[in-house]
Amino acid sequence: MSKLDSKIPAGPVADKWKNHKDHMNLVSPNNRDKIDIIVVGTGLAGGSAAATLAEQGYNVKAFCYQDSPRRAHSIAAQGGINAAKNYQGDGDSTYRLFYDTIKGGDYRSREANVYRLAEVSASIIDQCVAQGVPFGREYGGQLDNRSFGGVQVKRTFYAKGQTGQQLLLGAYSAMSRQIGKGRIKMHNRHEMLDLVIVDGKARGIIARNLVTGEIERHSAHAVVIASGGYGNVYFLSTNAMGSNVSAAWKIHKKGAYFANPCYVQIHPTCIPVHGTAQSKLTLMSESLRNSGRIWVPKNIEDAVAIREGKLKPENIAHENRDYYLERRYPAFGNLVPRDVASRAAKERCDAGYGIENNDTHEGVYLDFSTEITKKGKEAAIEQNIHNPTEQQIYDLGKSWIEEKYGNLFVMYEKITADNPYVTPMKIYPAVHYTMGGVWVDYNLQSTIPGCFVIGEANFSDHGANRLGASALMQGLADGYFVLPYTIADYLSADIRTGTISTDNAEFDTAEKEIQDKVNFFINNKGTHSVDHFHKKLGHIMWNKVGMGRTPEGLREAIQEIEEVRKDFWANVRVPGEANEMNMELEKAFRVADFLELGQLMAKDALERRESCGGHFRWDHATPEGEAERDDENFKYVAAWEYNGSDINQEVMHKEDLIYENIEVKTRSYK
Amino acid sequence: MSAKKGLSLTLKIWRQKNNKSKGQFETYKISDVSTDSSFLEMLDMLNENLVNEGQEPIAFDHDCREGICGMCSLYINGRPHGPDTGITTCQLHMRMFKDGETIHIEPWRSAAFPIIKDLVVDRSSFDRVMAAGGFISVNTSGNTLDANAILVPKEDADSAMDAAACIGCGACVATCKNGSAMLFVGAKVSQFALLPQGRVEAERRVLNMVKTMDEEGFGNCSNTGACEVECPKGITLEVIARMNREYFVANLDKG
Ligand SMILES: Cc1cc2nc3c(=O)[nH]c(=O)nc-3n(C[C@H](O)[C@H](O)[C@H](O)COP(=O)(O)OP(=O)(O)OC[C@H]3O[C@@H](n4cnc5c(N)ncnc54)[C@H](O)[C@@H]3O)c2cc1C
Ligand code: SF4
Ligand code: FES
């Protein structure tokens, strides 16, 4: 029997969540301190969950590998967070946010989950404002909004270019309050290395203290995984360097199904790769696409001259520029969704029009000159300057841009040494976000009872593609407003269980396995560093499981990853000792998991013989090069079951996606 | 990718096995460093060489590598986050250095930030200051006012945002001859003091945070202003002035 019961409540979609809440079991306040909950990860999802659960009265043990929850990867999000508040009166509503998210996800997400996300989104903003998150405001004191790719309303709330930072600091503040009260026991610089299951239920974890190297046992009545996404399987990505899949992968190996691993979002506006020593890619917020126009030279000679440094982009006349997004997608122009914008950039660069002076010529322009002029003229009128000079217009326009995106422009200049007020930014797509993740039901519970998964680590809300500003929304929705209800329903059966012991065979075995692996790494006097293998894996992933995929390429990838994996286990070298801070050892554990996951991603991509969202198969494209979905055969979630260390033996389970409230259409942004 | 030949550098790096052992500077040579690389990528290169030679790589803290998580630190040639201004170490690029240069690399040094290993220090004292009052006491239930029911003048929201931009890196403490954390604490106190939501418990907050700051072993502020100069996020001394005012008023009220 398949374990895939999505537990979607009956009834009309607009009432499902309310009805479900009305009928779930509760844990009464005086019983909550008899219950321990482990939260792995303290980004937006884990941080908000830990704070809320602690406030409700549970004993929370939270873990993160950084030195403080304030440093989780969520901190890096720049652009904004969506919410269906309709403050701008432009026709936004819960339904429209729901609709945009489903369509943006290429009809590969679950209706009920997405509706709930849209429904609770408005409370997130209320909550964060109450916590002191300094969102951007209008002069009248009300909240300001902007818009992101793939939508036609302004529903994105922002805090300058640091929205993720401010939201995370909000959650971290809420956590700090509970830490101060002793309700959250925070384990900084601790990494979860395995899940412990007792009598079929998640009852604890094995963690390594990253300062002392000690392997520790921690028990709880339920375990929440909020460990973020797995984009670093590509080595180069916009993710933080420590982002990894280990927690999610470990529970997968213990029985949790892993869903849609091939859905990876490639973000269109990153700074292009400059060289082989590069360690990560830096995102330029998508919000820049509100003001920037994307182009490459129309004539191939100009592209060549630019790459050779003989021509400057500012000197190419407007009529000799190919604003390819505006040309191909007039309705959305530069604001098409990310997968569309990314593929269009690749198409131009593959055709030889790329402008970056690197091996692959991967780069296009994001140009602010039109906006500077336009805003400059508007400001001149506002300030009663008649007949402004060109310089005045430029200066006024520049200060407008500076006010809106100043910190991003500074960051760009620091990295590239180019001044983007004068010359257009160079950008190229990069791996950014993973829509796949641990399969969870409507209650955010994995296929392991008592093991819940929230935020980017689960698969549920974004389908095959995520629209901008919706990951932050999902993280906080899960953590503040969904999990605290659904986990209570599960825990209500546990009020008489008492403290869970760590002195039993299950903890012994799990700890021993980890200890053996530590010993293996330290004693395997191999020939190559961990990064050597990680880079090899990344190369295969980017070239064969990247923006465009073919069956042959995917088959090769599966084979090649298998070989890198064998090589890794034979030849990896980890210097240093086990019982101390050892960052190479930390990486070794993470890369071991990436090697298995990478193979599963390729396998999943091979099975999905259609194109949808971030998964683009060249053998399933229209003559114009647009994605060709196959709803007849692939309107399902692919949930993989681990079946031994040979990843090729994983078993796929299907959850059919049923659309009752939205008509499934071909996605078009023309 | 630059066609230029890369830099050759001599690195003098602080090595210290753990908190209990003594540390010392070690000298390393590195060549062919691209000027487009970041400082941390240069250290990655060095570490890769060290691993290949069977030596232990240098431990340093980092995560986001885009100047926002506050994890990276490093005292470079006598300055926190190195010679450039307004940036963190991960955003420092090798084009700031000359071929043949010798670079000194040390961990943050401050009593409140004990060294863990090599260049890694323990900044959890900041977390404890936060737990003492760096929050607004509101339930996380979502059953609060509609966000637009709280009007905030744009200027105040912007100033609060400027203060809230602190990334908790500790450069201010590291550079201060007294090891004072006033810029960090002032930034948090200011963010909330500037917003109507935060006013309600402003007095309690500032008293508790300052008390914990003292207990954690941070020194006093003697208005030297080095912190402001080295802060990667442009937090200004204004936040210290505001905190002092808040503290003064709170103490009056208390007395
Ligand atoms: C540069 C950038 C910009 C972005 N901009 C936006 C935006 O504007 N809007 C938007 O909506 N989204 C944006 N995103 C996406 C969004 O930031 C992330 O999807 C989201 O923050 C993920 O939150 P999370 O809580 O699920 O995970 P994370 O914030 O990644 O947190 C993961 C946590 O898990 C911990 N952890 C992981 N593994 C372990 C382990 N084994 N043991 C212990 N702890 C562990 C980490 O320490 C960390 O605390 C952006 C992403 C990036 C990279
Ligand atoms: S005030 Fe500046 S230097 Fe000090 S911790 Fe904050 S960001 Fe770092
Ligand atoms: S690594 Fe995050 S600020 Fe430098």
mmCIF file of N, CA, C and O in Angstrom, chain A residues 42-49 51 69-70 72-83 121 123-136 143 156-175 469-477 480, chain B residues 68 140 161 164 188 191:
data_model
loop_
_atom_site.group_PDB
_atom_site.id
_atom_site.type_symbol
_atom_site.label_atom_id
_atom_site.label_comp_id
_atom_site.label_asym_id
_atom_site.label_seq_id
_atom_site.Cartn_x
_atom_site.Cartn_y
_atom_site.Cartn_z
ATOM 1 N N THR A 42 17.194 27.052 11.884
ATOM 2 C CA THR A 42 16.585 28.245 12.476
ATOM 3 C C THR A 42 16.578 29.393 11.479
ATOM 4 O O THR A 42 16.867 30.523 11.809
ATOM 5 N N GLY A 43 16.273 29.058 10.213
ATOM 6 C CA GLY A 43 16.017 30.105 9.229
ATOM 7 C C GLY A 43 14.612 30.623 9.445
ATOM 8 O O GLY A 43 14.055 30.503 10.540
ATOM 9 N N LEU A 44 14.012 31.175 8.414
ATOM 10 C CA LEU A 44 12.664 31.717 8.588
ATOM 11 C C LEU A 44 11.694 30.647 9.037
ATOM 12 O O LEU A 44 10.869 30.866 9.919
ATOM 13 N N ALA A 45 11.774 29.481 8.421
ATOM 14 C CA ALA A 45 10.828 28.428 8.748
ATOM 15 C C ALA A 45 11.080 27.912 10.161
ATOM 16 O O ALA A 45 10.186 27.938 11.018
ATOM 17 N N GLY A 46 12.300 27.470 10.430
ATOM 18 C CA GLY A 46 12.610 26.892 11.740
ATOM 19 C C GLY A 46 12.551 27.922 12.853
ATOM 20 O O GLY A 46 12.082 27.632 13.959
ATOM 21 N N GLY A 47 13.023 29.123 12.567
ATOM 22 C CA GLY A 47 13.036 30.171 13.581
ATOM 23 C C GLY A 47 11.622 30.540 14.006
ATOM 24 O O GLY A 47 11.315 30.635 15.199
ATOM 25 N N SER A 48 10.744 30.738 13.012
ATOM 26 C CA SER A 48 9.377 31.129 13.354
ATOM 27 C C SER A 48 8.661 29.977 14.052
ATOM 28 O O SER A 48 7.881 30.190 14.990
ATOM 29 N N ALA A 49 8.948 28.751 13.631
ATOM 30 C CA ALA A 49 8.319 27.597 14.276
ATOM 31 C C ALA A 49 8.804 27.461 15.714
ATOM 32 O O ALA A 49 8.002 27.289 16.644
ATOM 33 N N ALA A 51 10.020 29.699 17.740
ATOM 34 C CA ALA A 51 9.504 30.770 18.589
ATOM 35 C C ALA A 51 8.040 30.507 18.943
ATOM 36 O O ALA A 51 7.623 30.647 20.094
ATOM 37 N N PRO A 69 21.382 31.809 15.289
ATOM 38 C CA PRO A 69 20.243 31.681 14.366
ATOM 39 C C PRO A 69 20.165 32.863 13.395
ATOM 40 O O PRO A 69 19.599 32.731 12.319
ATOM 41 N N ARG A 70 20.710 33.997 13.780
ATOM 42 C CA ARG A 70 20.591 35.184 12.933
ATOM 43 C C ARG A 70 21.338 35.036 11.616
ATOM 44 O O ARG A 70 21.237 35.896 10.745
ATOM 45 N N ALA A 72 21.230 32.324 9.479
ATOM 46 C CA ALA A 72 20.684 31.332 8.547
ATOM 47 C C ALA A 72 20.584 31.930 7.149
ATOM 48 O O ALA A 72 20.470 33.147 6.975
ATOM 49 N N HIS A 73 20.581 31.064 6.183
ATOM 50 C CA HIS A 73 20.579 31.461 4.791
ATOM 51 C C HIS A 73 19.430 32.417 4.421
ATOM 52 O O HIS A 73 19.584 33.265 3.543
ATOM 53 N N SER A 74 18.310 32.340 5.116
ATOM 54 C CA SER A 74 17.190 33.260 4.867
ATOM 55 C C SER A 74 17.625 34.720 4.915
ATOM 56 O O SER A 74 17.009 35.582 4.287
ATOM 57 N N ILE A 75 18.658 34.974 5.652
ATOM 58 C CA ILE A 75 19.145 36.349 5.824
ATOM 59 C C ILE A 75 19.497 36.994 4.486
ATOM 60 O O ILE A 75 19.475 38.206 4.349
ATOM 61 N N ALA A 76 19.815 36.172 3.488
ATOM 62 C CA ALA A 76 20.324 36.711 2.224
ATOM 63 C C ALA A 76 19.227 37.174 1.278
ATOM 64 O O ALA A 76 19.507 37.842 0.284
ATOM 65 N N ALA A 77 17.980 36.829 1.558
ATOM 66 C CA ALA A 77 16.917 37.181 0.613
ATOM 67 C C ALA A 77 16.785 38.692 0.512
ATOM 68 O O ALA A 77 16.735 39.381 1.518
ATOM 69 N N GLN A 78 16.737 39.184 -0.689
ATOM 70 C CA GLN A 78 16.798 40.633 -0.878
ATOM 71 C C GLN A 78 15.444 41.243 -1.191
ATOM 72 O O GLN A 78 15.028 42.238 -0.618
ATOM 73 N N GLY A 79 14.761 40.590 -2.144
ATOM 74 C CA GLY A 79 13.680 41.280 -2.832
ATOM 75 C C GLY A 79 12.441 41.577 -2.022
ATOM 76 O O GLY A 79 12.026 42.741 -1.901
ATOM 77 N N GLY A 80 11.802 40.575 -1.464
ATOM 78 C CA GLY A 80 10.567 40.883 -0.762
ATOM 79 C C GLY A 80 9.745 39.663 -0.456
ATOM 80 O O GLY A 80 10.129 38.535 -0.751
ATOM 81 N N ILE A 81 8.588 39.916 0.149
ATOM 82 C CA ILE A 81 7.683 38.855 0.548
ATOM 83 C C ILE A 81 6.272 39.203 0.086
ATOM 84 O O ILE A 81 5.804 40.323 0.272
ATOM 85 N N ASN A 82 5.612 38.238 -0.499
ATOM 86 C CA ASN A 82 4.268 38.466 -1.020
ATOM 87 C C ASN A 82 3.217 38.309 0.067
ATOM 88 O O ASN A 82 3.382 37.521 1.004
ATOM 89 N N ALA A 83 2.128 39.012 -0.109
ATOM 90 C CA ALA A 83 0.951 38.815 0.734
ATOM 91 C C ALA A 83 -0.240 39.422 0.019
ATOM 92 O O ALA A 83 -0.131 40.496 -0.578
ATOM 93 N N SER A 121 -1.190 34.422 4.203
ATOM 94 C CA SER A 121 -0.125 35.381 3.870
ATOM 95 C C SER A 121 -0.367 36.748 4.504
ATOM 96 O O SER A 121 0.559 37.401 4.966
ATOM 97 N N SER A 123 -1.715 37.561 7.301
ATOM 98 C CA SER A 123 -1.355 37.611 8.730
ATOM 99 C C SER A 123 0.150 37.735 8.931
ATOM 100 O O SER A 123 0.594 38.245 9.969
ATOM 101 N N ILE A 124 0.917 37.234 7.984
ATOM 102 C CA ILE A 124 2.373 37.299 8.141
ATOM 103 C C ILE A 124 2.810 38.756 8.251
ATOM 104 O O ILE A 124 3.633 39.118 9.096
ATOM 105 N N ILE A 125 2.241 39.583 7.391
ATOM 106 C CA ILE A 125 2.653 40.988 7.380
ATOM 107 C C ILE A 125 2.247 41.647 8.703
ATOM 108 O O ILE A 125 3.031 42.371 9.322
ATOM 109 N N ASP A 126 1.028 41.369 9.150
ATOM 110 C CA ASP A 126 0.576 41.921 10.436
ATOM 111 C C ASP A 126 1.531 41.510 11.553
ATOM 112 O O ASP A 126 1.957 42.323 12.372
ATOM 113 N N GLN A 127 1.859 40.222 11.564
ATOM 114 C CA GLN A 127 2.728 39.689 12.603
ATOM 115 C C GLN A 127 4.095 40.367 12.586
ATOM 116 O O GLN A 127 4.602 40.807 13.615
ATOM 117 N N CYS A 128 4.667 40.469 11.393
ATOM 118 C CA CYS A 128 6.028 41.007 11.293
ATOM 119 C C CYS A 128 6.055 42.487 11.652
ATOM 120 O O CYS A 128 7.001 42.952 12.299
ATOM 121 N N VAL A 129 5.032 43.221 11.234
ATOM 122 C CA VAL A 129 4.989 44.637 11.600
ATOM 123 C C VAL A 129 4.910 44.764 13.124
ATOM 124 O O VAL A 129 5.610 45.578 13.731
ATOM 125 N N ALA A 130 4.104 43.936 13.747
ATOM 126 C CA ALA A 130 3.989 43.982 15.207
ATOM 127 C C ALA A 130 5.325 43.682 15.880
ATOM 128 O O ALA A 130 5.633 44.192 16.955
ATOM 129 N N GLN A 131 6.145 42.867 15.221
ATOM 130 C CA GLN A 131 7.460 42.525 15.790
ATOM 131 C C GLN A 131 8.516 43.588 15.528
ATOM 132 O O GLN A 131 9.647 43.460 15.947
ATOM 133 N N GLY A 132 8.135 44.620 14.759
ATOM 134 C CA GLY A 132 9.089 45.697 14.515
ATOM 135 C C GLY A 132 9.917 45.539 13.254
ATOM 136 O O GLY A 132 10.976 46.144 13.128
ATOM 137 N N VAL A 133 9.451 44.735 12.320
ATOM 138 C CA VAL A 133 10.165 44.635 11.042
ATOM 139 C C VAL A 133 9.939 45.944 10.267
ATOM 140 O O VAL A 133 8.799 46.321 10.020
ATOM 141 N N PRO A 134 11.008 46.653 9.936
ATOM 142 C CA PRO A 134 10.851 47.973 9.309
ATOM 143 C C PRO A 134 10.622 47.888 7.799
ATOM 144 O O PRO A 134 11.503 48.183 7.006
ATOM 145 N N PHE A 135 9.410 47.512 7.425
ATOM 146 C CA PHE A 135 9.077 47.460 5.998
ATOM 147 C C PHE A 135 9.089 48.857 5.397
ATOM 148 O O PHE A 135 8.882 49.851 6.104
ATOM 149 N N GLY A 136 9.275 48.912 4.076
ATOM 150 C CA GLY A 136 9.225 50.187 3.366
ATOM 151 C C GLY A 136 7.844 50.822 3.500
ATOM 152 O O GLY A 136 6.832 50.117 3.495
ATOM 153 N N LEU A 143 2.136 51.005 4.391
ATOM 154 C CA LEU A 143 3.145 50.124 3.793
ATOM 155 C C LEU A 143 3.204 50.275 2.278
ATOM 156 O O LEU A 143 2.175 50.442 1.626
ATOM 157 N N THR A 156 4.145 42.815 -3.233
ATOM 158 C CA THR A 156 5.382 42.439 -2.567
ATOM 159 C C THR A 156 5.807 43.486 -1.546
ATOM 160 O O THR A 156 6.014 44.642 -1.898
ATOM 161 N N PHE A 157 5.920 43.065 -0.291
ATOM 162 C CA PHE A 157 6.380 43.931 0.797
ATOM 163 C C PHE A 157 7.893 43.793 0.893
ATOM 164 O O PHE A 157 8.437 42.722 0.637
ATOM 165 N N TYR A 158 8.554 44.860 1.272
ATOM 166 C CA TYR A 158 10.022 44.802 1.268
ATOM 167 C C TYR A 158 10.599 45.686 2.354
ATOM 168 O O TYR A 158 9.936 46.613 2.854
ATOM 169 N N ALA A 159 11.833 45.377 2.735
ATOM 170 C CA ALA A 159 12.588 46.224 3.656
ATOM 171 C C ALA A 159 13.884 46.530 2.922
ATOM 172 O O ALA A 159 14.823 45.745 2.968
ATOM 173 N N LYS A 160 13.880 47.631 2.201
ATOM 174 C CA LYS A 160 14.983 47.976 1.287
ATOM 175 C C LYS A 160 15.351 46.736 0.469
ATOM 176 O O LYS A 160 14.496 46.002 0.042
ATOM 177 N N GLY A 161 16.642 46.499 0.268
ATOM 178 C CA GLY A 161 17.040 45.278 -0.432
ATOM 179 C C GLY A 161 17.399 44.201 0.571
ATOM 180 O O GLY A 161 18.171 43.301 0.276
ATOM 181 N N GLN A 162 16.861 44.274 1.774
ATOM 182 C CA GLN A 162 17.262 43.346 2.840
ATOM 183 C C GLN A 162 16.052 42.692 3.505
ATOM 184 O O GLN A 162 16.017 42.524 4.713
ATOM 185 N N THR A 163 15.078 42.327 2.703
ATOM 186 C CA THR A 163 13.835 41.821 3.282
ATOM 187 C C THR A 163 14.053 40.547 4.093
ATOM 188 O O THR A 163 13.542 40.401 5.207
ATOM 189 N N GLY A 164 14.802 39.615 3.535
ATOM 190 C CA GLY A 164 15.031 38.347 4.239
ATOM 191 C C GLY A 164 15.739 38.587 5.552
ATOM 192 O O GLY A 164 15.406 37.999 6.588
ATOM 193 N N GLN A 165 16.695 39.494 5.518
ATOM 194 C CA GLN A 165 17.422 39.828 6.739
ATOM 195 C C GLN A 165 16.456 40.326 7.807
ATOM 196 O O GLN A 165 16.465 39.862 8.946
ATOM 197 N N GLN A 166 15.601 41.253 7.428
ATOM 198 C CA GLN A 166 14.723 41.847 8.433
ATOM 199 C C GLN A 166 13.689 40.839 8.942
ATOM 200 O O GLN A 166 13.365 40.823 10.117
ATOM 201 N N LEU A 167 13.183 40.014 8.035
ATOM 202 C CA LEU A 167 12.219 39.002 8.482
ATOM 203 C C LEU A 167 12.905 37.988 9.385
ATOM 204 O O LEU A 167 12.348 37.562 10.399
ATOM 205 N N LEU A 168 14.120 37.608 9.027
ATOM 206 C CA LEU A 168 14.822 36.631 9.864
ATOM 207 C C LEU A 168 15.141 37.245 11.221
ATOM 208 O O LEU A 168 14.984 36.598 12.254
ATOM 209 N N LEU A 169 15.576 38.500 11.203
ATOM 210 C CA LEU A 169 15.868 39.128 12.490
ATOM 211 C C LEU A 169 14.600 39.237 13.330
ATOM 212 O O LEU A 169 14.648 39.140 14.558
ATOM 213 N N GLY A 170 13.464 39.398 12.673
ATOM 214 C CA GLY A 170 12.191 39.396 13.397
ATOM 215 C C GLY A 170 11.961 38.052 14.071
ATOM 216 O O GLY A 170 11.638 37.971 15.266
ATOM 217 N N ALA A 171 12.152 36.983 13.321
ATOM 218 C CA ALA A 171 11.966 35.642 13.882
ATOM 219 C C ALA A 171 13.018 35.364 14.955
ATOM 220 O O ALA A 171 12.727 34.766 16.003
ATOM 221 N N TYR A 172 14.229 35.830 14.698
ATOM 222 C CA TYR A 172 15.319 35.636 15.663
ATOM 223 C C TYR A 172 15.024 36.402 16.953
ATOM 224 O O TYR A 172 15.289 35.914 18.054
ATOM 225 N N SER A 173 14.439 37.594 16.832
ATOM 226 C CA SER A 173 14.039 38.345 18.020
ATOM 227 C C SER A 173 13.004 37.559 18.810
ATOM 228 O O SER A 173 13.097 37.440 20.040
ATOM 229 N N ALA A 174 12.018 37.032 18.082
ATOM 230 C CA ALA A 174 10.977 36.253 18.758
ATOM 231 C C ALA A 174 11.601 35.041 19.432
ATOM 232 O O ALA A 174 11.222 34.659 20.551
ATOM 233 N N MET A 175 12.577 34.425 18.757
ATOM 234 C CA MET A 175 13.294 33.299 19.382
ATOM 235 C C MET A 175 14.073 33.765 20.604
ATOM 236 O O MET A 175 14.072 33.103 21.647
ATOM 237 N N ALA A 469 9.516 36.151 -4.265
ATOM 238 C CA ALA A 469 8.925 36.632 -3.015
ATOM 239 C C ALA A 469 7.948 35.652 -2.384
ATOM 240 O O ALA A 469 7.162 36.016 -1.520
ATOM 241 N N SER A 470 7.964 34.411 -2.821
ATOM 242 C CA SER A 470 7.033 33.463 -2.217
ATOM 243 C C SER A 470 7.712 32.431 -1.327
ATOM 244 O O SER A 470 7.028 31.715 -0.600
ATOM 245 N N ALA A 471 9.042 32.365 -1.340
ATOM 246 C CA ALA A 471 9.719 31.418 -0.438
ATOM 247 C C ALA A 471 9.696 31.940 0.986
ATOM 248 O O ALA A 471 9.453 31.194 1.935
ATOM 249 N N LEU A 472 9.928 33.233 1.121
ATOM 250 C CA LEU A 472 9.878 33.829 2.462
ATOM 251 C C LEU A 472 8.477 33.664 3.024
ATOM 252 O O LEU A 472 8.279 33.336 4.196
ATOM 253 N N MET A 473 7.504 33.887 2.153
ATOM 254 C CA MET A 473 6.106 33.745 2.564
ATOM 255 C C MET A 473 5.845 32.322 3.045
ATOM 256 O O MET A 473 5.245 32.105 4.102
ATOM 257 N N GLN A 474 6.318 31.347 2.291
ATOM 258 C CA GLN A 474 6.053 29.962 2.687
ATOM 259 C C GLN A 474 6.762 29.600 3.991
ATOM 260 O O GLN A 474 6.183 28.953 4.866
ATOM 261 N N GLY A 475 8.025 30.037 4.118
ATOM 262 C CA GLY A 475 8.766 29.718 5.340
ATOM 263 C C GLY A 475 8.025 30.212 6.569
ATOM 264 O O GLY A 475 7.832 29.493 7.545
ATOM 265 N N LEU A 476 7.586 31.468 6.513
ATOM 266 C CA LEU A 476 6.922 32.048 7.679
ATOM 267 C C LEU A 476 5.511 31.494 7.870
ATOM 268 O O LEU A 476 5.051 31.319 8.999
ATOM 269 N N ALA A 477 4.820 31.217 6.777
ATOM 270 C CA ALA A 477 3.480 30.627 6.903
ATOM 271 C C ALA A 477 3.588 29.281 7.609
ATOM 272 O O ALA A 477 2.872 29.003 8.575
ATOM 273 N N TYR A 480 5.020 30.036 11.492
ATOM 274 C CA TYR A 480 4.161 30.759 12.438
ATOM 275 C C TYR A 480 2.740 30.181 12.479
ATOM 276 O O TYR A 480 2.119 30.128 13.527
ATOM 277 N N ILE B 68 26.032 39.641 4.182
ATOM 278 C CA ILE B 68 24.795 39.873 4.911
ATOM 279 C C ILE B 68 24.631 39.002 6.152
ATOM 280 O O ILE B 68 23.917 39.378 7.070
ATOM 281 N N THR B 140 3.318 35.378 18.780
ATOM 282 C CA THR B 140 3.508 35.086 17.362
ATOM 283 C C THR B 140 2.269 34.445 16.749
ATOM 284 O O THR B 140 2.357 33.684 15.798
ATOM 285 N N MET B 161 15.103 51.226 9.762
ATOM 286 C CA MET B 161 15.724 50.262 8.838
ATOM 287 C C MET B 161 17.235 50.441 8.832
ATOM 288 O O MET B 161 17.987 49.463 8.864
ATOM 289 N N ALA B 164 18.506 48.856 11.786
ATOM 290 C CA ALA B 164 18.278 47.410 11.772
ATOM 291 C C ALA B 164 19.227 46.688 10.824
ATOM 292 O O ALA B 164 19.297 45.466 10.826
ATOM 293 N N LYS B 188 20.322 48.064 17.799
ATOM 294 C CA LYS B 188 19.081 47.325 18.078
ATOM 295 C C LYS B 188 18.124 48.195 18.896
ATOM 296 O O LYS B 188 16.926 48.261 18.609
ATOM 297 N N GLN B 191 16.551 50.786 16.549
ATOM 298 C CA GLN B 191 15.532 50.265 15.632
ATOM 299 C C GLN B 191 14.163 50.258 16.316
ATOM 300 O O GLN B 191 13.182 50.751 15.774
#
